[in-house]
Coordinates of N, CA and C in Angstrom, one line a residue:
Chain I
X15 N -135.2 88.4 36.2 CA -136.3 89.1 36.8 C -137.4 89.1 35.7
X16 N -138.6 88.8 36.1 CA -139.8 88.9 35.4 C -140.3 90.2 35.5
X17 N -140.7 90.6 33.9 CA -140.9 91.8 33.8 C -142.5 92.4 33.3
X18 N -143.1 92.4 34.1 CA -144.6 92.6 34.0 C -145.2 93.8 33.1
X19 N -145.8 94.0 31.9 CA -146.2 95.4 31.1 C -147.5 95.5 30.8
X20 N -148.1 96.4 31.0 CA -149.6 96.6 31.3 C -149.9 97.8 30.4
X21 N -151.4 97.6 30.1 CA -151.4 98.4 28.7 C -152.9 98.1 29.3
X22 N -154.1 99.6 28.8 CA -153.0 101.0 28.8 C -152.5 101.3 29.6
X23 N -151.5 102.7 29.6 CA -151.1 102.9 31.3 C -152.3 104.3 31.5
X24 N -153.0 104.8 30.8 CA -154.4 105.2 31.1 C -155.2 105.2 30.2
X25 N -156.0 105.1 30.7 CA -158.0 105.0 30.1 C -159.0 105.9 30.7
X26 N -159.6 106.7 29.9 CA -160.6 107.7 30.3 C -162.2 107.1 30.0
X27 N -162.9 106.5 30.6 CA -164.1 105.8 30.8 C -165.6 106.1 31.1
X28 N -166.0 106.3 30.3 CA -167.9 106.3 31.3 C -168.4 105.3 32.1
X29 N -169.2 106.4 32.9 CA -169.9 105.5 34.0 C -170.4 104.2 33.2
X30 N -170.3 103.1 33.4 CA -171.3 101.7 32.9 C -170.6 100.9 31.7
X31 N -169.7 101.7 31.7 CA -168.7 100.8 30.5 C -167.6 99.9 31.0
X32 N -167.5 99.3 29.9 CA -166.6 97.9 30.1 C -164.9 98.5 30.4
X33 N -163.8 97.5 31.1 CA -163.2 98.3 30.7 C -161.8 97.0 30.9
X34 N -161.0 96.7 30.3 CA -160.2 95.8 29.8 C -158.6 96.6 30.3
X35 N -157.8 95.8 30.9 CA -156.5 95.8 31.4 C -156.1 94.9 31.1
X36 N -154.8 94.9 30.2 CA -153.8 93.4 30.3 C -152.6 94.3 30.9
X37 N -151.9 92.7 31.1 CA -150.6 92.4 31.7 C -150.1 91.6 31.2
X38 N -148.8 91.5 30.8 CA -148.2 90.9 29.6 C -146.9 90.2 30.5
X39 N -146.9 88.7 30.6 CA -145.2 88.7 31.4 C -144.3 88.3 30.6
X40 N -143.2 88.8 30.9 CA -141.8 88.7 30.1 C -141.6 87.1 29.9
X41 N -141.8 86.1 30.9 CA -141.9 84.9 30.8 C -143.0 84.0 31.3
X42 N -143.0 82.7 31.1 CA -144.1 82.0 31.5 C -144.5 81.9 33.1
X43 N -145.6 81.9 33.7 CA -145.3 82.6 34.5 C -146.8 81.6 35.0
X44 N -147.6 80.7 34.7 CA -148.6 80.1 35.2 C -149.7 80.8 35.2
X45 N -150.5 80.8 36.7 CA -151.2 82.0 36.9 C -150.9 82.6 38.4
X46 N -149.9 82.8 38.5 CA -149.2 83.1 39.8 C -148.9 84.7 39.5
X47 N -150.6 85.3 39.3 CA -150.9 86.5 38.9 C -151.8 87.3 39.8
X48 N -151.7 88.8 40.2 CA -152.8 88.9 40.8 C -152.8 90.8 40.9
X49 N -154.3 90.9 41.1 CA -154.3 92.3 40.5 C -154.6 93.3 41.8
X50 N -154.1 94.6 42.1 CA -154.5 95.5 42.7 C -154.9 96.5 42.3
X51 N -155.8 97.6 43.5 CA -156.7 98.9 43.1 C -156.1 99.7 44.1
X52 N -155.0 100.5 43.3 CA -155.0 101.9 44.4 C -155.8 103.1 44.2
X53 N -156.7 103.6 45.3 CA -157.3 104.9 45.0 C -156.1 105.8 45.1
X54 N -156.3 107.0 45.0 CA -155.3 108.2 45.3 C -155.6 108.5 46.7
X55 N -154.2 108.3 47.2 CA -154.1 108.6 48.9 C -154.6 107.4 49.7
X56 N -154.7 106.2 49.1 CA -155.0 104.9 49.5 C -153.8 103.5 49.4
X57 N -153.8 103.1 50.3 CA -153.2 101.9 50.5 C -153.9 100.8 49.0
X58 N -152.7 100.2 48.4 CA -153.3 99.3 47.2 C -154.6 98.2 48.1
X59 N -154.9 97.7 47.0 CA -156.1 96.6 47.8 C -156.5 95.7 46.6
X60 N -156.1 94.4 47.3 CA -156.3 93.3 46.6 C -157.4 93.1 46.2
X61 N -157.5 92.7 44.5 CA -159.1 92.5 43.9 C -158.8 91.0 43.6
X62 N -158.1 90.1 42.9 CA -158.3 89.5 42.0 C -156.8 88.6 42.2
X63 N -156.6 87.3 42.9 CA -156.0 86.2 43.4 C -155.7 85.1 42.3
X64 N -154.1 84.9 42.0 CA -154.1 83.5 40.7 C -155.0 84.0 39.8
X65 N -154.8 84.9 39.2 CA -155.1 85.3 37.7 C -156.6 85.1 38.1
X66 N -157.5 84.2 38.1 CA -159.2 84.8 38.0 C -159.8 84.3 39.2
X67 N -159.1 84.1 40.7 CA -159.5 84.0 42.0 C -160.7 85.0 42.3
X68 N -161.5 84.9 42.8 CA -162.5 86.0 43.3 C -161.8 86.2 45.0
X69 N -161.9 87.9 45.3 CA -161.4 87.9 46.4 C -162.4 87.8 47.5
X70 N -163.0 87.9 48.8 CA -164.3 88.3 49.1 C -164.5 89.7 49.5
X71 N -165.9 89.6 49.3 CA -166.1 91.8 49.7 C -165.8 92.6 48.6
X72 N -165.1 91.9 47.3 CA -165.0 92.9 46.1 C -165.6 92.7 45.4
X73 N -166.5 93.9 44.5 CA -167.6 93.7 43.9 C -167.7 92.6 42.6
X74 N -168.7 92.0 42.3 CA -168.5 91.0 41.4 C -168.1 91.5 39.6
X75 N -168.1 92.9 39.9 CA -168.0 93.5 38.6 C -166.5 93.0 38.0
X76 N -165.5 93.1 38.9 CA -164.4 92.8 38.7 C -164.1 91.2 38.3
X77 N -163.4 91.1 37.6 CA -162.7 89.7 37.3 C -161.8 89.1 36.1
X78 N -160.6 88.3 36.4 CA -159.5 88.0 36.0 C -159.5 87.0 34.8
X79 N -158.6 87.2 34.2 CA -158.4 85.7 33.2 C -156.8 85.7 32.9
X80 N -157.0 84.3 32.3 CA -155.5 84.4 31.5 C -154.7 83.6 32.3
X81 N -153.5 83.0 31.4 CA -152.3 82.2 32.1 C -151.4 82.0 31.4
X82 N -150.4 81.9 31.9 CA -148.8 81.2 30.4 C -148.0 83.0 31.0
X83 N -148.9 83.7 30.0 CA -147.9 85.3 29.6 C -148.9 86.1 30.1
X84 N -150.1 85.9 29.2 CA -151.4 87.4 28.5 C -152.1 87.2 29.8
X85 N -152.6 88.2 30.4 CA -153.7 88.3 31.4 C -154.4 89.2 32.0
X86 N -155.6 88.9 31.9 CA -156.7 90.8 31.7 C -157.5 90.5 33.0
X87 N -157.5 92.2 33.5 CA -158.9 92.1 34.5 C -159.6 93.2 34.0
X88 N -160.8 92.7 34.2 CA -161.8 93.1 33.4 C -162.8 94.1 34.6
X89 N -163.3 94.9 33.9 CA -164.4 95.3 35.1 C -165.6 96.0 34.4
X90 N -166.7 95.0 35.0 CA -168.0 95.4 33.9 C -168.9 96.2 34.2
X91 N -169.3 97.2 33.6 CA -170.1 98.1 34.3 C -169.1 98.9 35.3
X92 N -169.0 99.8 34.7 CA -167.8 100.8 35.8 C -168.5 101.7 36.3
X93 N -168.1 101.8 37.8 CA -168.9 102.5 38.7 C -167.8 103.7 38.9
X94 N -168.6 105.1 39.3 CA -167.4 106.2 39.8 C -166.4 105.5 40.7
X95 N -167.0 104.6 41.8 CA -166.0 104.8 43.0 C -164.8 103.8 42.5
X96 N -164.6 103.1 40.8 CA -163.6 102.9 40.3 C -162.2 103.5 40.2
X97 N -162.4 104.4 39.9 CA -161.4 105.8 39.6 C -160.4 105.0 40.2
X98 N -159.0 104.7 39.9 CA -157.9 104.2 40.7 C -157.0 104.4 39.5
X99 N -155.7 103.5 40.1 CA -154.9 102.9 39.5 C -154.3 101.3 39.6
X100 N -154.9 100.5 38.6 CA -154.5 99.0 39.2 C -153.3 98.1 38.7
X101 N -152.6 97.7 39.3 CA -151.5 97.3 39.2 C -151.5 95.6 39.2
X102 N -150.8 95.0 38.6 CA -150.8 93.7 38.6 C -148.9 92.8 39.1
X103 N -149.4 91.7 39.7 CA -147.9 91.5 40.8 C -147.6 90.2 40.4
X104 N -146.9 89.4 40.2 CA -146.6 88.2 39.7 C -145.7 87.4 41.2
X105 N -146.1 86.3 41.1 CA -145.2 85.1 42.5 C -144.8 84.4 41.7
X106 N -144.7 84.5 40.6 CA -144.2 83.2 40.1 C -142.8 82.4 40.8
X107 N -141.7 83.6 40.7 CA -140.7 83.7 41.2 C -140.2 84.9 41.4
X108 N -139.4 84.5 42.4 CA -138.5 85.7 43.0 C -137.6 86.6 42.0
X109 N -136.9 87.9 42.2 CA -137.9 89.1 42.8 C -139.2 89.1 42.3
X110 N -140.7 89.0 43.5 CA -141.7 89.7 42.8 C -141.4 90.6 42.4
X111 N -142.5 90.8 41.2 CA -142.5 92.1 40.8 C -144.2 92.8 40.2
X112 N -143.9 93.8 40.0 CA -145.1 95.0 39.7 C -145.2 95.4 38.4
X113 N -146.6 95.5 38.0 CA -146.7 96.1 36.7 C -146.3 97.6 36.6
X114 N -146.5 98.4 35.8 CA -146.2 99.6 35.7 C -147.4 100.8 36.0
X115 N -148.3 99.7 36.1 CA -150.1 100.3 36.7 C -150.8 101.1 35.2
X116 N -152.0 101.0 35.9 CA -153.2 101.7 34.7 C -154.0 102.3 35.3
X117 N -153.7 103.7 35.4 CA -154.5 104.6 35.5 C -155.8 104.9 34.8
X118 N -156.9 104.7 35.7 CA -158.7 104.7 34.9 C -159.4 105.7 35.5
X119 N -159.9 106.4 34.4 CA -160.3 108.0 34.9 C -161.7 107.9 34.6
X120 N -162.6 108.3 35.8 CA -164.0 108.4 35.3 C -164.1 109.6 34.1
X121 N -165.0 109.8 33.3 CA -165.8 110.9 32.2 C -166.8 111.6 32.8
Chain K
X7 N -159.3 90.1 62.4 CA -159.4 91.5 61.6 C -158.1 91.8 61.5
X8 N -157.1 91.5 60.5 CA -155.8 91.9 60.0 C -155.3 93.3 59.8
X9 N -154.5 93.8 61.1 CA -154.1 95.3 60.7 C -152.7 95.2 60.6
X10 N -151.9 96.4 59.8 CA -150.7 96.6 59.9 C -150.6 97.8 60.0
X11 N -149.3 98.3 60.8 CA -149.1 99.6 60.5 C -147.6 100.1 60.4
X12 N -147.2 100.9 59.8 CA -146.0 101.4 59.7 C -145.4 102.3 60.5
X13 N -144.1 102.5 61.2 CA -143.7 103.3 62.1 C -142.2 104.0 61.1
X14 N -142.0 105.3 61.8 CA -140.9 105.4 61.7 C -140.4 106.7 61.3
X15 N -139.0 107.3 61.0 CA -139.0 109.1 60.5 C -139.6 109.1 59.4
X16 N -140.2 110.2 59.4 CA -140.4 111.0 57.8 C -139.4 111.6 57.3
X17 N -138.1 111.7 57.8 CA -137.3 112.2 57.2 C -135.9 111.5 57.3
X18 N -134.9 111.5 56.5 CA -133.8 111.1 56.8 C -132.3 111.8 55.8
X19 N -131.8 111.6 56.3 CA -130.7 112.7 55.5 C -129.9 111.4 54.2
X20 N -129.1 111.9 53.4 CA -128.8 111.3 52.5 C -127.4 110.6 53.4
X21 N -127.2 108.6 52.9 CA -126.4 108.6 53.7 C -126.3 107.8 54.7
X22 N -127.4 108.0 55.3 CA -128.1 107.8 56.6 C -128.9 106.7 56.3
X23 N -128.9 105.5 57.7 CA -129.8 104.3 57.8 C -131.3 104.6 58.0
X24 N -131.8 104.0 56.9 CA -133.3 103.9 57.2 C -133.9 103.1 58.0
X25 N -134.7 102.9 59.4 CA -135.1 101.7 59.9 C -136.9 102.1 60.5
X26 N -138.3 101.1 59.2 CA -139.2 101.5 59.5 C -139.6 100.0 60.3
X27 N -140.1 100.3 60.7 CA -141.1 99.0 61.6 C -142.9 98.9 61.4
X28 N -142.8 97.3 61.2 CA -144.2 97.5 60.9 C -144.7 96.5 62.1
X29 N -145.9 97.0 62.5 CA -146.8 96.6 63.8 C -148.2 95.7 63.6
X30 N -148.4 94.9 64.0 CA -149.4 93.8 63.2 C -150.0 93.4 64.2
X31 N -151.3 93.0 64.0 CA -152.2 92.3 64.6 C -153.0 91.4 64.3
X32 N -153.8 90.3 64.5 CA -155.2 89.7 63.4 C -154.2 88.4 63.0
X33 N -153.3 88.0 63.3 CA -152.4 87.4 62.8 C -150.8 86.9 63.4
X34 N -150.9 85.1 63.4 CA -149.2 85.4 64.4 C -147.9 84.8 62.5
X35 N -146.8 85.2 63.1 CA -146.0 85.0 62.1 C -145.3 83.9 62.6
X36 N -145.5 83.1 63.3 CA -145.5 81.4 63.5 C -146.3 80.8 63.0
X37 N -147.2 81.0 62.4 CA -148.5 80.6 61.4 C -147.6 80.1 60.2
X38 N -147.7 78.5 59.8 CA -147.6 78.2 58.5 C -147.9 79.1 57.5
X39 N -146.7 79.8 56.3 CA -147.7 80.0 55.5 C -147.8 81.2 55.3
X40 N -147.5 82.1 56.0 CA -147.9 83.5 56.8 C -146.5 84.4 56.5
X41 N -146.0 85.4 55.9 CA -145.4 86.4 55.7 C -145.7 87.6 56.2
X42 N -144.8 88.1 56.0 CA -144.9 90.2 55.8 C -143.6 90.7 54.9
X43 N -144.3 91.4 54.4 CA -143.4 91.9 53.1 C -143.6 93.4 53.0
X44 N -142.2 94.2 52.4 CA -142.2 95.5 52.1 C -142.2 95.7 50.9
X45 N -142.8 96.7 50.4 CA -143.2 97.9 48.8 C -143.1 98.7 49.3
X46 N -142.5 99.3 48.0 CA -142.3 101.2 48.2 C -143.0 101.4 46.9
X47 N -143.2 103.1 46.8 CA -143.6 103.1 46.3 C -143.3 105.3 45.9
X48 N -142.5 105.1 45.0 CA -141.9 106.7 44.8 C -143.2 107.6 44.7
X49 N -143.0 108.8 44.9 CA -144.7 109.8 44.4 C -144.5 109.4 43.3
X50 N -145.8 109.9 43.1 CA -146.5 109.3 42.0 C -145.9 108.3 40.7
X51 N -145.6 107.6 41.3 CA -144.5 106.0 40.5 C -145.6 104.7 40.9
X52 N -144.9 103.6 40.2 CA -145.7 102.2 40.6 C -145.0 101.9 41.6
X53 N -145.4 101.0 42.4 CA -145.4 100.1 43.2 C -144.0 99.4 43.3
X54 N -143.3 98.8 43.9 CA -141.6 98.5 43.6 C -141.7 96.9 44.8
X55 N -141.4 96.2 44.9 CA -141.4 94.8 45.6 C -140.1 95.1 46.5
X56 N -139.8 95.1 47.5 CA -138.4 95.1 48.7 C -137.9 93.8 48.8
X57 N -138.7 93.4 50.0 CA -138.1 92.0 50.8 C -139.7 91.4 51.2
X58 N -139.3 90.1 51.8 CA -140.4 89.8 52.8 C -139.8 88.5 53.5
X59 N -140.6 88.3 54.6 CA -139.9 87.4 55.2 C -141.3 86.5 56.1
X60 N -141.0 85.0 56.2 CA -142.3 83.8 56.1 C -141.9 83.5 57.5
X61 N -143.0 83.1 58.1 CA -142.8 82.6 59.1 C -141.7 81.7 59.6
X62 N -141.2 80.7 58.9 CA -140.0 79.9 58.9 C -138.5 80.7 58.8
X63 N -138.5 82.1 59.1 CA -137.2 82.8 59.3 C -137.1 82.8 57.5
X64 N -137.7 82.3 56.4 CA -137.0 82.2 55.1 C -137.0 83.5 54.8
X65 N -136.1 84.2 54.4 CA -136.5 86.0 53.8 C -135.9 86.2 52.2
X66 N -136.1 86.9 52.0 CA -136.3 87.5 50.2 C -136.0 88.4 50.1
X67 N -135.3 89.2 48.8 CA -134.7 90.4 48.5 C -134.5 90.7 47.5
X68 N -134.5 92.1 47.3 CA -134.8 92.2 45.8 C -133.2 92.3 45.2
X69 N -132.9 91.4 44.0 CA -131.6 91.5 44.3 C -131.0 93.3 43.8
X70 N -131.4 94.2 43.8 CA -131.0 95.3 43.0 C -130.9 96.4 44.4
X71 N -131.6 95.9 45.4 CA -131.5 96.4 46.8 C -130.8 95.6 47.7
X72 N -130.5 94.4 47.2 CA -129.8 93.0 48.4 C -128.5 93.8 49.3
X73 N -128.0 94.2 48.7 CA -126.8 94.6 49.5 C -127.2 95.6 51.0
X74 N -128.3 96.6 50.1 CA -129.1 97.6 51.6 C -130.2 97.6 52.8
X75 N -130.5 96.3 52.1 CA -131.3 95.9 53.2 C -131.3 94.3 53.8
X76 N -131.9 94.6 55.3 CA -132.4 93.9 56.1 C -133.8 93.8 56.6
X77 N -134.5 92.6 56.6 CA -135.8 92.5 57.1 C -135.6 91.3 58.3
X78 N -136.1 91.7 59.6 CA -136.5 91.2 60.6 C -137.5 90.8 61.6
X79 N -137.6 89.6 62.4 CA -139.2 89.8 62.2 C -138.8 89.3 64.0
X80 N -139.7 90.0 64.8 CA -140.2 89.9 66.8 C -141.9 89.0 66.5
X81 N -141.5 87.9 66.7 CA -142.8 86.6 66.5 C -143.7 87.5 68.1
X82 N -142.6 87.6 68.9 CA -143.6 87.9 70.5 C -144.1 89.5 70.3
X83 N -143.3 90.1 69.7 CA -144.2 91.8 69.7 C -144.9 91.6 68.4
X84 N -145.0 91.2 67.3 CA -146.1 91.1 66.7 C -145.0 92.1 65.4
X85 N -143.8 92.1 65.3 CA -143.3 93.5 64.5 C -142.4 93.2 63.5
X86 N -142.1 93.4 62.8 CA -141.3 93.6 61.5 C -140.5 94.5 61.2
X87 N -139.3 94.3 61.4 CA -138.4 95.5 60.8 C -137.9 95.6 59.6
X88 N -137.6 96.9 59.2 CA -137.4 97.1 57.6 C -135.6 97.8 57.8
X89 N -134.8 97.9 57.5 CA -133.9 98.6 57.4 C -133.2 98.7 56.6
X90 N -132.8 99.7 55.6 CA -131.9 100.2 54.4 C -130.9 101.2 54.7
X91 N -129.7 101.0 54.6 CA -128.8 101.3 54.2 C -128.5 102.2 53.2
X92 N -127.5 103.4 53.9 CA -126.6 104.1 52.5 C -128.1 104.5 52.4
X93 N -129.0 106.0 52.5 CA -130.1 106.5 51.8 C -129.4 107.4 50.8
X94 N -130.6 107.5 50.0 CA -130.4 108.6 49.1 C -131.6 109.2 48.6
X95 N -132.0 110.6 47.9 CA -133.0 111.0 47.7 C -134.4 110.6 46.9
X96 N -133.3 109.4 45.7 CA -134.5 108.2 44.8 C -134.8 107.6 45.8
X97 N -134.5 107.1 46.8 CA -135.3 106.3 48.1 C -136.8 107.0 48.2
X98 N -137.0 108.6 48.0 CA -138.0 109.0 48.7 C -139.5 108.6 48.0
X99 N -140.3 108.0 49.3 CA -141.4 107.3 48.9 C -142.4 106.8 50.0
X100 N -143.2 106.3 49.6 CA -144.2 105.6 50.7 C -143.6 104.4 51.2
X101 N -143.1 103.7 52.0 CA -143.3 102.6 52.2 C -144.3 101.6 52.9
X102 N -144.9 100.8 52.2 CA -145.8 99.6 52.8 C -145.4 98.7 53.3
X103 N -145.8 98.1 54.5 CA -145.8 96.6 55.1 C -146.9 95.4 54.1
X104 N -146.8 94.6 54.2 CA -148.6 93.9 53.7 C -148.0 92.6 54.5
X105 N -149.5 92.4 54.4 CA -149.5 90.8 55.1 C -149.5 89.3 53.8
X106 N -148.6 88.8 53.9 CA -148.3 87.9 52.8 C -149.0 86.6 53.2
X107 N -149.5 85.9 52.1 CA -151.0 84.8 52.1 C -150.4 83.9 51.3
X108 N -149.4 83.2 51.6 CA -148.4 82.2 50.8 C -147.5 83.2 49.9
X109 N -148.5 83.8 48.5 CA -147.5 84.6 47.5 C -147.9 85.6 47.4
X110 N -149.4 86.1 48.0 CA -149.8 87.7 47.6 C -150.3 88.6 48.8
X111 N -150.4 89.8 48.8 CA -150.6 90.8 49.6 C -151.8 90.5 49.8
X112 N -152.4 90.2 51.1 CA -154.1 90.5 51.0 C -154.4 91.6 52.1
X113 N -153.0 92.5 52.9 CA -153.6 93.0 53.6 C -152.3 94.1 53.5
X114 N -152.4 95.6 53.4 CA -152.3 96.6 53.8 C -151.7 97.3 54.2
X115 N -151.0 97.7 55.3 CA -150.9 99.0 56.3 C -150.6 100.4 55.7
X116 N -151.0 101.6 56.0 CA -151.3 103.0 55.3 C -150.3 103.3 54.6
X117 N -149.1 102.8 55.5 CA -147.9 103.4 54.8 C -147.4 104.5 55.0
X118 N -146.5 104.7 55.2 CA -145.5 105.8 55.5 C -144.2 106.4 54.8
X119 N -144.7 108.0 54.7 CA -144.1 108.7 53.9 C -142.8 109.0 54.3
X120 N -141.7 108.9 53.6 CA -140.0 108.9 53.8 C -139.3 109.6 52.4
X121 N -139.0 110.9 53.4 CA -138.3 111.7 52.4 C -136.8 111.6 52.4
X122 N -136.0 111.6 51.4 CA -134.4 111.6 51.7 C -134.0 112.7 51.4
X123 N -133.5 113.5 52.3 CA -133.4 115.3 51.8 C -132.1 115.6 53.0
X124 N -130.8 116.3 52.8 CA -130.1 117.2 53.5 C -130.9 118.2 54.1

């Protein structure tokens, strides 16, 4: 089983700042990576498809890199209605699996 | 317009079969290509991967849950069943349906809360 670790598991943030998420896989893994945004009391919601896919309808602030293991999504200029927890999911192979999520708190 | 949604008790005793169903629209699961897959997800925990199952009958399991569940899928009602076996009270959680897009989630349903309690 591929074991997905995401760092931090929280960040406390200002409005308009940068804000950097990795996900680290236990093995090589391509880019058969992809990232979600759960608000609190929200169904997760896909941002970011094969490591730096743009989804459509999500803001362009958001966006992915990385392949092999290391892989960050980035989000520039942070807006309040950020506030979530985002989780990252790997296809590479079966069982998918889930990061442990990162909690980002507006200031 | 892709909806799903989740049916089923909010409660279940320890023990006892779980069986949620998810209800879909915007989408047939005779479609090349095309999945629905289950996540749970404990309060306030991450996200957990179940099963899913592709249009071609192929289905998936997590092997650490393989023994308790079953996923089944009604091509003509549009529905998806979920069912686990043997509950217990770590079961208790949200579970999600989502609509599978070859290998990732791009769609949803609210989710439904499932407590394991005597």
């Amino acid at each position: 089983e591929i074991v997905l670790t995401q760092s931090p598991d929280f960040q406390s943030v200002t409005p308009e700042e940068k804000v950097t998420i990795t996900c680290r896989a236990s093995q090589i893994i391509g880019s058969s990576l992809h990232w979600y945004q759960q608000k609190p009391g929200q169904s997760p919601k896909l941002l970011i498809k094969y490591a730096s896919q743009s989804i459509s309808g999500v803001p362009s602030r958001f966006s992915g890199s990385g392949s092999g293991t290391d892989f960050t999504l980035t989000i520039n200029s942070l807006d309040a209605e950020d506030a979530a927890t985002y989780y990252c999911h790997q296809s590479d192979s079966f069982p998918f699996t889930f990061g442990g999520g990162t909690k980002v708190e507006i200031k | 317009q892709i909806t799903l949604k989740e049916s089923g008790p909010t409660l279940v005793k320890p023990t006892e079969t779980l069986t949620v169903t998810c209800s879909f629209s915007g989408f047939s699961l005779s479609t090349g290509g095309v999945g629905v897959g289950w996540i749970r997800q404990p309060p306030g925990k991450a996200l957990e991967w179940l099963t899913l199952i592709y249009w071609n009958d192929d289905k998936r399991y997590s092997p650490s849950l393989k023994t308790r569940l079953t996923i089944t899928k009604d091509t003509s009602k549009n529905q998806v069943v979920l069912t686990m076996t043997n509950m217990d009270p770590v079961d208790t959680g949200t579970y999600y349906c989502a609509h599978v897009s070859g290998y990732y989630f791009d769609y949803w349903g609210q989710g439904t809360l499932v407590t394991v309690s005597s």
